[in-house]
């Protein structure tokens, strides 16, 4: 069964350093999402792509976060510089725009710890 | 403002017992409602998706209900198992289905 792939699974970095996460969605899924989940809290949408275009990045802290999906397939989320408050699980999800429900399939996540 | 409220925030039950989780929403225009299960340290996994015309849907021991008039949904878990220990997230879609509002989740712990 096709899955959303994310790497790395775990990342420890010092504050002020740069960090990047990678996501490979399910083949053929045009919509890709990046979420942040602080421990014990709900999911927060950071950015949504439709193919290579950003649909919604209203919650993305653009002074330090950037996201790209250059060829409309895999995506990279970058934080520079990282802050202590960025410690969280970063989840990627994808969905097919060919279905009415836009069901999202989530990857395993990248757990970031900023020290 | 679109909102999804879940209750309770956390719940502890004994193995074998049933439980019901609640989700109230103010999302418009409504497209569909989903329940996800998220194990600790993992990504959410879809349990059910319901559109406006559906008022109940089952997935094994999980049964979701939807009352579109009162804008309420529930997730009923029957004969709970230790592996049901997880967070359960209610997500409501607006418009064409690709604008999502997430609830804060209910953290369920099943004890032996």
XYZ file of N, CA and C in Angstrom:
681
model
N 0.851 -1.193 0.000
C 0.000 0.000 0.000
C 0.885 1.241 0.000
N 0.548 2.228 -0.842
C 1.337 3.440 -0.948
C 1.278 4.231 0.348
N 2.396 4.849 0.701
C 2.473 5.614 1.936
C 3.161 6.939 1.680
N 2.935 7.872 2.577
C 3.660 9.141 2.565
C 4.965 8.925 3.321
N 6.068 9.296 2.691
C 7.376 9.106 3.312
C 7.891 10.441 3.848
N 8.508 10.376 5.005
C 9.122 11.568 5.587
C 10.503 11.211 6.123
N 11.408 12.170 6.035
C 12.718 11.980 6.651
C 13.292 13.336 7.041
N 14.122 13.360 8.098
C 14.380 12.224 8.973
C 13.201 11.962 9.900
N 13.206 10.877 10.620
C 12.156 10.609 11.595
C 12.392 11.406 12.863
N 13.647 11.627 13.197
C 14.000 12.381 14.387
C 15.148 13.325 14.047
N 15.089 14.520 14.654
C 16.135 15.504 14.425
C 16.341 16.300 15.696
N 17.604 16.367 16.118
C 17.964 17.212 17.256
C 18.904 18.279 16.729
N 18.594 19.519 17.015
C 19.424 20.607 16.539
C 19.532 21.681 17.610
N 20.557 22.473 17.518
C 20.721 23.571 18.459
C 20.002 24.798 17.924
N 19.534 25.618 18.844
C 18.860 26.847 18.405
C 19.820 27.681 17.580
N 19.234 28.383 16.641
C 19.908 29.240 15.659
C 20.468 28.457 14.473
N 20.401 27.120 14.543
C 20.845 26.322 13.404
C 19.719 26.185 12.388
N 20.092 25.775 11.187
C 19.107 25.513 10.141
C 18.754 24.028 10.147
N 17.499 23.731 9.814
C 17.052 22.338 9.756
C 16.069 22.199 8.593
N 16.080 21.032 7.974
C 15.195 20.794 6.833
C 14.551 19.428 6.948
N 13.300 19.363 6.523
C 12.548 18.118 6.533
C 12.086 17.827 5.105
N 11.985 16.544 4.809
C 11.602 16.141 3.459
C 10.350 15.274 3.495
N 9.517 15.440 2.480
C 8.290 14.659 2.381
C 8.085 14.193 0.949
N 7.766 12.915 0.784
C 7.424 12.374 -0.516
C 5.987 11.863 -0.444
N 5.049 12.529 -1.094
C 3.647 12.127 -0.963
C 3.346 10.858 -1.758
N 2.137 10.379 -1.593
C 1.679 9.230 -2.364
C 1.648 9.638 -3.842
N 2.124 8.745 -4.691
C 2.209 9.048 -6.115
C 0.856 9.458 -6.680
N 0.862 10.584 -7.386
C -0.376 11.052 -8.007
C -1.178 12.012 -7.158
N -0.795 12.183 -5.904
C -1.521 13.115 -5.035
C -1.057 14.536 -5.313
N -1.988 15.361 -5.749
C -1.638 16.719 -6.138
C -1.533 17.670 -4.945
N -2.234 17.339 -3.868
C -2.263 18.245 -2.716
C -1.346 17.734 -1.620
N -0.530 18.617 -1.101
C 0.424 18.244 -0.045
C 0.315 19.262 1.079
N 0.354 18.768 2.293
C 0.194 19.612 3.483
C 1.381 19.391 4.432
N 1.782 20.465 5.074
C 2.724 20.384 6.204
C 1.989 20.871 7.453
N 2.072 20.056 8.517
C 1.465 20.398 9.794
C 2.526 20.406 10.879
N 2.261 21.175 11.905
C 3.083 21.151 13.110
C 2.192 20.733 14.274
N 2.729 19.860 15.112
C 1.981 19.410 16.288
C 2.893 19.482 17.499
N 2.650 20.464 18.326
C 3.387 20.560 19.575
C 2.865 19.487 20.512
N 3.761 18.910 21.288
C 3.417 17.771 22.142
C 2.156 18.031 22.953
N 1.178 17.137 22.815
C -0.055 17.239 23.583
C -1.082 18.189 23.014
N -0.774 18.792 21.875
C -1.698 19.753 21.279
C -2.196 19.253 19.914
N -3.109 20.016 19.326
C -3.681 19.644 18.042
C -2.775 19.981 16.879
N -3.201 19.589 15.684
C -2.433 19.855 14.474
C -2.654 21.283 13.993
N -1.583 21.894 13.558
C -1.629 23.263 13.034
C -1.124 23.231 11.594
N -1.966 23.641 10.651
C -1.555 23.651 9.249
C -0.537 24.763 9.028
N 0.607 24.398 8.489
C 1.630 25.389 8.160
C 1.509 25.842 6.703
N 1.394 24.884 5.806
C 1.343 25.233 4.389
C 0.635 24.125 3.624
N -0.086 24.538 2.587
C -0.778 23.606 1.703
C -0.382 23.915 0.276
N 0.016 22.861 -0.453
C 0.377 22.989 -1.859
C -0.679 22.296 -2.727
N -0.947 22.877 -3.856
C -1.680 22.227 -4.927
C -0.703 22.176 -6.083
N -0.253 20.935 -6.396
C 0.874 20.767 -7.323
C 2.061 21.571 -6.789
N 2.633 22.463 -7.566
C 3.799 23.196 -7.071
C 3.440 24.547 -6.469
N 2.171 24.882 -6.470
C 1.735 26.195 -6.004
C 1.276 26.159 -4.559
N 1.610 27.224 -3.827
C 1.144 27.364 -2.451
C -0.310 27.828 -2.452
N -1.179 27.062 -1.773
C -2.593 27.419 -1.667
C -2.865 28.202 -0.396
N -2.196 27.799 0.678
C -2.425 28.437 1.981
C -1.145 28.357 2.782
N -0.585 29.469 3.109
C 0.572 29.510 4.025
C 0.355 30.597 5.066
N -0.903 30.835 5.390
C -1.228 31.925 6.299
C -0.691 31.706 7.707
N -0.492 30.446 8.092
C 0.015 30.152 9.439
C 1.507 29.847 9.454
N 2.158 30.009 8.345
C 3.598 29.720 8.273
C 4.390 30.950 8.742
N 5.229 30.776 9.768
C 6.057 31.908 10.234
C 7.129 32.213 9.199
N 6.818 33.095 8.318
C 7.653 33.267 7.122
C 9.003 33.901 7.395
N 9.177 34.453 8.598
C 10.490 35.019 8.886
C 11.538 33.937 9.072
N 11.081 32.727 9.412
C 12.062 31.667 9.650
C 11.733 30.360 8.928
N 10.511 30.191 8.506
C 10.092 28.959 7.850
C 9.945 29.197 6.341
N 10.320 28.189 5.571
C 10.059 28.209 4.137
C 9.703 26.812 3.674
N 8.912 26.744 2.635
C 8.512 25.448 2.098
C 8.501 25.539 0.587
N 8.888 24.449 -0.039
C 8.858 24.419 -1.482
C 8.472 23.038 -1.996
N 7.920 23.054 -3.191
C 7.530 21.812 -3.860
C 7.761 22.064 -5.349
N 9.029 22.109 -5.690
C 9.446 22.659 -6.978
C 8.838 21.937 -8.179
N 8.807 20.634 -8.154
C 8.314 19.881 -9.300
C 6.918 19.330 -9.058
N 6.304 19.798 -7.982
C 4.955 19.346 -7.709
C 4.879 17.925 -7.203
N 6.021 17.395 -6.730
C 5.996 16.030 -6.209
C 6.416 16.070 -4.742
N 7.740 15.885 -4.471
C 8.176 15.927 -3.087
C 8.343 17.373 -2.622
N 8.481 17.510 -1.321
C 8.495 18.848 -0.725
C 9.524 18.923 0.392
N 10.028 20.124 0.615
C 10.973 20.371 1.702
C 10.465 21.520 2.562
N 10.525 21.334 3.860
C 10.197 22.384 4.822
C 11.484 22.739 5.563
N 11.798 24.028 5.586
C 13.048 24.468 6.209
C 12.760 25.467 7.332
N 13.571 25.378 8.366
C 13.520 26.342 9.463
C 14.920 26.927 9.629
N 15.000 28.240 9.573
C 16.290 28.898 9.759
C 16.079 30.324 10.266
N 16.515 30.652 11.457
C 17.150 29.775 12.432
C 16.112 29.099 13.325
N 16.438 27.919 13.811
C 15.529 27.201 14.692
C 15.504 27.857 16.073
N 14.326 27.843 16.691
C 14.147 28.364 18.039
C 13.627 27.240 18.929
N 13.767 27.436 20.238
C 13.351 26.400 21.195
C 11.882 26.043 21.003
N 11.063 27.044 20.697
C 9.627 26.818 20.538
C 9.258 26.051 19.296
N 10.242 25.768 18.442
C 9.959 24.987 17.232
C 9.958 23.495 17.507
N 10.327 23.095 18.706
C 10.311 21.677 19.056
C 8.894 21.145 18.930
N 8.724 20.179 18.065
C 7.388 19.668 17.759
C 7.521 18.492 16.804
N 6.355 17.883 16.501
C 6.280 16.880 15.437
C 5.846 17.611 14.176
N 6.547 17.378 13.087
C 6.183 17.974 11.806
C 5.643 16.856 10.921
N 4.378 16.991 10.579
C 3.684 15.954 9.815
C 3.411 16.433 8.398
N 3.610 15.532 7.461
C 3.274 15.788 6.071
C 2.090 14.897 5.699
N 1.199 15.419 4.901
C 0.054 14.640 4.433
C -0.184 14.953 2.965
N -0.816 14.018 2.274
C -1.160 14.266 0.883
C -2.570 13.781 0.612
N -3.175 14.351 -0.395
C -4.513 13.931 -0.791
C -4.650 14.075 -2.294
N -5.610 13.308 -2.819
C -5.862 13.354 -4.245
C -7.020 14.291 -4.516
N -6.836 15.208 -5.415
C -7.922 16.126 -5.748
C -8.958 15.458 -6.622
N -8.707 14.192 -6.937
C -9.662 13.476 -7.762
C -10.799 12.864 -6.985
N -10.778 13.011 -5.658
C -11.872 12.458 -4.853
C -12.651 13.600 -4.230
N -13.901 13.356 -3.932
C -14.738 14.406 -3.358
C -14.359 14.715 -1.921
N -13.824 13.732 -1.223
C -13.588 13.917 0.204
C -12.190 14.432 0.520
N -11.281 14.444 -0.464
C -9.920 14.909 -0.216
C -9.322 14.217 1.000
N -9.543 12.911 1.138
C -9.014 12.210 2.302
C -7.510 12.373 2.354
N -7.010 12.713 3.540
C -5.583 12.938 3.717
C -4.924 11.697 4.268
N -3.755 11.427 3.739
C -2.924 10.339 4.226
C -1.672 10.965 4.831
N -1.411 10.600 6.074
C -0.319 11.213 6.800
C 0.934 10.354 6.767
N 2.072 11.023 6.774
C 3.334 10.339 6.949
C 3.602 10.099 8.431
N 4.716 9.443 8.754
C 5.030 9.115 10.151
C 5.499 10.320 10.956
N 5.856 11.408 10.281
C 6.272 12.612 10.994
C 7.768 12.689 11.241
N 8.224 13.898 11.478
C 9.598 14.154 11.916
C 9.511 14.846 13.273
N 10.109 14.218 14.277
C 10.102 14.837 15.609
C 11.345 15.690 15.758
N 11.138 16.993 15.898
C 12.243 17.944 16.034
C 12.404 18.354 17.485
N 13.632 18.287 17.960
C 13.971 18.801 19.286
C 15.031 19.866 19.113
N 14.733 21.064 19.586
C 15.683 22.169 19.514
C 16.243 22.403 20.910
N 17.555 22.348 21.019
C 18.196 22.485 22.341
C 18.939 23.815 22.469
N -15.970 32.312 12.458
C -14.721 31.551 12.399
C -15.027 30.067 12.535
N -14.430 29.262 11.661
C -14.642 27.815 11.733
C -13.960 27.236 12.962
N -14.700 26.445 13.711
C -14.138 25.825 14.917
C -14.620 24.394 15.061
N -13.773 23.572 15.663
C -14.129 22.195 16.000
C -13.731 21.974 17.455
N -14.711 21.625 18.279
C -14.466 21.404 19.700
C -14.692 19.935 20.027
N -13.742 19.333 20.710
C -13.876 17.926 21.081
C -13.943 17.780 22.588
N -14.694 16.786 23.010
C -14.774 16.485 24.430
C -14.941 14.985 24.646
N -14.458 14.445 25.756
C -13.601 15.152 26.701
C -12.199 15.336 26.144
N -11.386 16.097 26.831
C -9.997 16.248 26.392
C -9.229 14.957 26.599
N -9.540 14.268 27.681
C -8.893 12.994 27.953
C -9.875 12.070 28.650
N -9.615 10.779 28.511
C -10.541 9.778 29.022
C -9.759 8.519 29.353
N -10.068 7.943 30.492
C -9.460 6.664 30.893
C -10.592 5.658 31.084
N -10.489 4.522 30.421
C -11.500 3.480 30.571
C -10.809 2.129 30.763
N -11.556 1.172 31.256
C -11.025 -0.170 31.425
C -11.215 -0.975 30.136
N -10.289 -1.844 29.899
C -10.353 -2.719 28.730
C -11.685 -3.456 28.690
N -12.274 -3.491 27.504
C -13.552 -4.185 27.325
C -14.758 -3.270 27.425
N -14.571 -2.092 28.008
C -15.684 -1.149 28.129
C -15.870 -0.358 26.843
N -17.067 0.223 26.726
C -17.373 1.088 25.590
C -17.140 2.543 25.975
N -16.956 3.387 24.981
C -16.859 4.822 25.253
C -17.323 5.606 24.033
N -17.675 6.870 24.287
C -18.134 7.751 23.220
C -17.410 9.080 23.307
N -16.865 9.492 22.198
C -16.168 10.765 22.103
C -17.035 11.737 21.312
N -16.985 13.008 21.698
C -17.867 14.002 21.086
C -17.090 15.021 20.262
N -17.768 15.517 19.236
C -17.189 16.552 18.383
C -18.301 17.519 17.981
N -18.136 18.784 18.306
C -19.080 19.824 17.894
C -18.348 20.780 16.963
N -19.030 21.213 15.924
C -18.335 22.054 14.964
C -19.191 23.238 14.524
N -18.504 24.270 14.122
C -19.144 25.426 13.484
C -18.340 25.715 12.230
N -18.531 24.869 11.239
C -17.806 24.992 9.974
C -18.820 25.130 8.865
N -18.616 26.117 8.027
C -19.564 26.360 6.956
C -18.844 26.862 5.713
N -19.271 26.442 4.538
C -20.242 25.384 4.300
C -19.620 24.007 4.503
N -20.396 23.144 5.123
C -19.903 21.823 5.491
C -19.702 20.960 4.260
N -18.583 20.221 4.260
C -18.343 19.277 3.185
C -18.316 17.850 3.724
N -17.428 17.587 4.673
C -17.395 16.261 5.271
C -16.722 16.316 6.638
N -16.892 15.246 7.400
C -16.310 15.156 8.740
C -15.549 13.846 8.847
N -14.359 13.943 9.418
C -13.499 12.762 9.522
C -13.089 12.544 10.966
N -12.903 11.301 11.300
C -12.288 10.926 12.567
C -10.961 10.242 12.255
N -9.914 10.692 12.956
C -8.600 10.091 12.822
C -8.165 9.515 14.164
N -7.365 8.461 14.100
C -6.711 7.912 15.290
C -5.220 8.192 15.155
N -4.648 8.753 16.212
C -3.222 9.039 16.194
C -2.545 8.371 17.372
N -1.762 7.346 17.081
C -0.944 6.719 18.113
C 0.195 7.657 18.472
N 0.677 7.517 19.696
C 1.745 8.391 20.178
C 2.952 8.323 19.262
N 3.418 9.484 18.817
C 4.608 9.544 17.988
C 4.411 9.130 16.539
N 3.153 8.959 16.123
C 2.865 8.549 14.751
C 1.950 9.557 14.074
N 1.806 9.436 12.769
C 0.871 10.285 12.051
C -0.552 9.776 12.202
N -1.538 10.646 12.062
C -2.942 10.229 12.171
C -3.325 9.257 11.058
N -4.232 8.366 11.396
C -4.758 7.407 10.433
C -6.266 7.557 10.393
N -6.809 7.619 9.190
C -8.242 7.852 9.036
C -9.065 6.656 9.518
N -10.118 6.935 10.281
C -11.057 5.910 10.723
C -12.325 5.942 9.881
N -12.915 7.126 9.766
C -14.149 7.277 8.984
C -14.196 8.655 8.343
N -14.919 8.725 7.249
C -15.242 10.004 6.615
C -16.730 10.008 6.331
N -17.420 11.072 6.738
C -18.867 11.154 6.504
C -19.210 12.446 5.793
N -20.038 12.333 4.786
C -20.549 13.506 4.095
C -21.889 13.911 4.693
N -22.443 14.967 4.170
C -23.653 15.565 4.724
C -24.807 14.571 4.809
N -24.889 13.697 3.841
C -26.047 12.801 3.759
C -25.911 11.549 4.620
N -24.741 11.347 5.208
C -24.521 10.150 6.009
C -24.669 10.488 7.480
N -25.390 9.661 8.233
C -25.506 9.939 9.657
C -24.882 8.861 10.528
N -24.381 7.801 9.934
C -23.638 6.819 10.698
C -22.718 6.030 9.774
N -21.557 5.706 10.298
C -20.610 4.906 9.521
C -19.747 4.113 10.490
N -19.554 2.856 10.169
C -18.786 1.975 11.057
C -17.500 1.506 10.408
N -16.527 1.268 11.253
C -15.238 0.711 10.832
C -14.794 -0.219 11.947
N -15.223 -1.467 11.834
C -14.919 -2.433 12.893
C -15.618 -2.045 14.185
N -14.835 -1.872 15.258
C -15.420 -1.524 16.557
C -15.664 -0.023 16.699
N -15.348 0.737 15.681
C -15.559 2.182 15.692
C -16.827 2.523 14.908
N -17.722 3.309 15.519
C -18.917 3.780 14.842
C -19.022 5.277 15.023
N -19.071 5.976 13.912
C -19.204 7.429 13.953
C -20.616 7.826 13.573
N -21.127 8.840 14.234
C -22.442 9.387 13.889
C -22.285 10.863 13.556
N -23.209 11.336 12.759
C -23.190 12.744 12.364
C -24.606 13.282 12.370
N -24.806 14.384 13.088
C -26.074 15.113 13.056
C -25.765 16.478 12.455
N -26.056 16.628 11.179
C -25.716 17.861 10.480
C -26.583 19.038 10.937
N -27.734 18.732 11.501
C -28.607 19.810 11.975
C -28.045 20.474 13.220
N -27.599 19.639 14.155
C -27.037 20.177 15.394
C -25.531 20.373 15.296
N -24.953 19.946 14.183
C -23.502 20.069 13.952
C -22.718 19.349 15.046
N -23.121 18.106 15.241
C -22.445 17.283 16.231
C -22.102 15.926 15.628
N -20.990 15.388 16.083
C -20.593 14.045 15.697
C -20.095 13.323 16.929
N -20.218 12.012 16.896
C -19.675 11.212 17.987
C -18.930 10.031 17.398
N -17.966 9.548 18.149
C -17.238 8.337 17.793
C -17.407 7.369 18.947
N -18.044 6.240 18.670
C -18.302 5.237 19.697
C -17.334 4.079 19.494
N -16.661 3.712 20.552
C -15.731 2.580 20.513
C -16.323 1.465 21.359
N -16.488 0.324 20.746
C -17.098 -0.827 21.414
C -16.026 -1.808 21.862
N -16.223 -2.365 23.046
C -15.324 -3.411 23.566
C -13.868 -2.981 23.418
N -13.517 -1.923 24.097
C -12.206 -1.313 23.923
C -11.066 -2.296 24.171
N -9.978 -2.043 23.466
C -8.760 -2.839 23.605
C -7.602 -1.915 23.981
N -6.562 -2.516 24.517
C -5.408 -1.708 24.924
C -4.857 -0.904 23.741
N -4.958 -1.484 22.549
C -4.428 -0.809 21.362
C -5.274 0.395 20.929
N -6.425 0.567 21.562
C -7.228 1.758 21.264
C -6.675 3.004 21.944
N -5.727 2.816 22.836
C -5.107 3.965 23.504
C -4.420 4.836 22.466
N -4.914 6.062 22.329
C -4.435 6.964 21.278
C -5.161 8.287 21.421
N -4.811 9.222 20.562
C -5.598 10.453 20.442
C -6.541 10.307 19.270
N -7.761 10.793 19.442
C -8.768 10.722 18.383
C -9.111 12.143 17.976
N -8.934 12.406 16.702
C -9.037 13.768 16.190
C -10.227 13.874 15.242
N -11.033 14.870 15.465
C -12.172 15.171 14.597
C -11.759 16.301 13.655
N -12.002 16.111 12.383
C -11.606 17.102 11.380
C -12.806 17.392 10.482
N -13.114 18.646 10.306
C -14.263 19.017 9.476
C -13.779 19.790 8.258
N -14.289 19.401 7.108
C -13.909 20.052 5.854
C -14.984 21.015 5.403
N -14.542 22.136 4.872
C -15.461 23.141 4.340
C -15.255 23.269 2.833
N -16.170 23.955 2.228
C -16.087 24.266 0.790
C -15.978 22.994 -0.032
N -14.959 22.916 -0.864
C -14.838 21.766 -1.758
C -14.251 20.559 -1.067
N -14.000 20.652 0.216
C -13.471 19.522 0.958
C -12.001 19.641 1.264
N -11.350 20.661 0.765
C -9.919 20.761 0.988
C -9.542 21.884 1.952
N -10.524 22.427 2.673
C -10.230 23.403 3.717
C -10.623 22.762 5.041
N -9.628 22.423 5.827
C -9.843 21.606 7.013
C -9.720 22.402 8.299
N -10.562 22.046 9.253
C -10.464 22.567 10.608
C -10.324 21.386 11.547
N -9.265 21.398 12.349
C -8.965 20.277 13.229
C -9.463 20.560 14.636
N -10.005 19.534 15.269
C -10.277 19.601 16.689
C -9.004 19.337 17.469
N -9.040 19.646 18.761
C -7.857 19.471 19.599
C -7.584 18.027 19.979
N -8.566 17.159 19.711
C -8.359 15.743 19.989
C -8.827 15.328 21.371
N -9.141 14.060 21.492
C -9.422 13.422 22.785
C -8.370 12.361 22.991
N -7.705 12.430 24.127
C -6.671 11.441 24.434
C -7.301 10.315 25.237
N -7.363 9.136 24.658
C -7.973 7.965 25.292
C -6.899 7.030 25.813
N -7.067 6.598 27.039
C -6.193 5.594 27.601
C -7.053 4.416 28.048
N -6.722 3.241 27.541
C -7.421 2.019 27.919
C -6.511 1.236 28.849
N -7.031 0.952 30.046
C -6.221 0.256 31.045
C -6.697 -1.183 31.214
N -5.771 -2.080 31.504
C -6.166 -3.499 31.682
C -6.936 -3.697 32.985
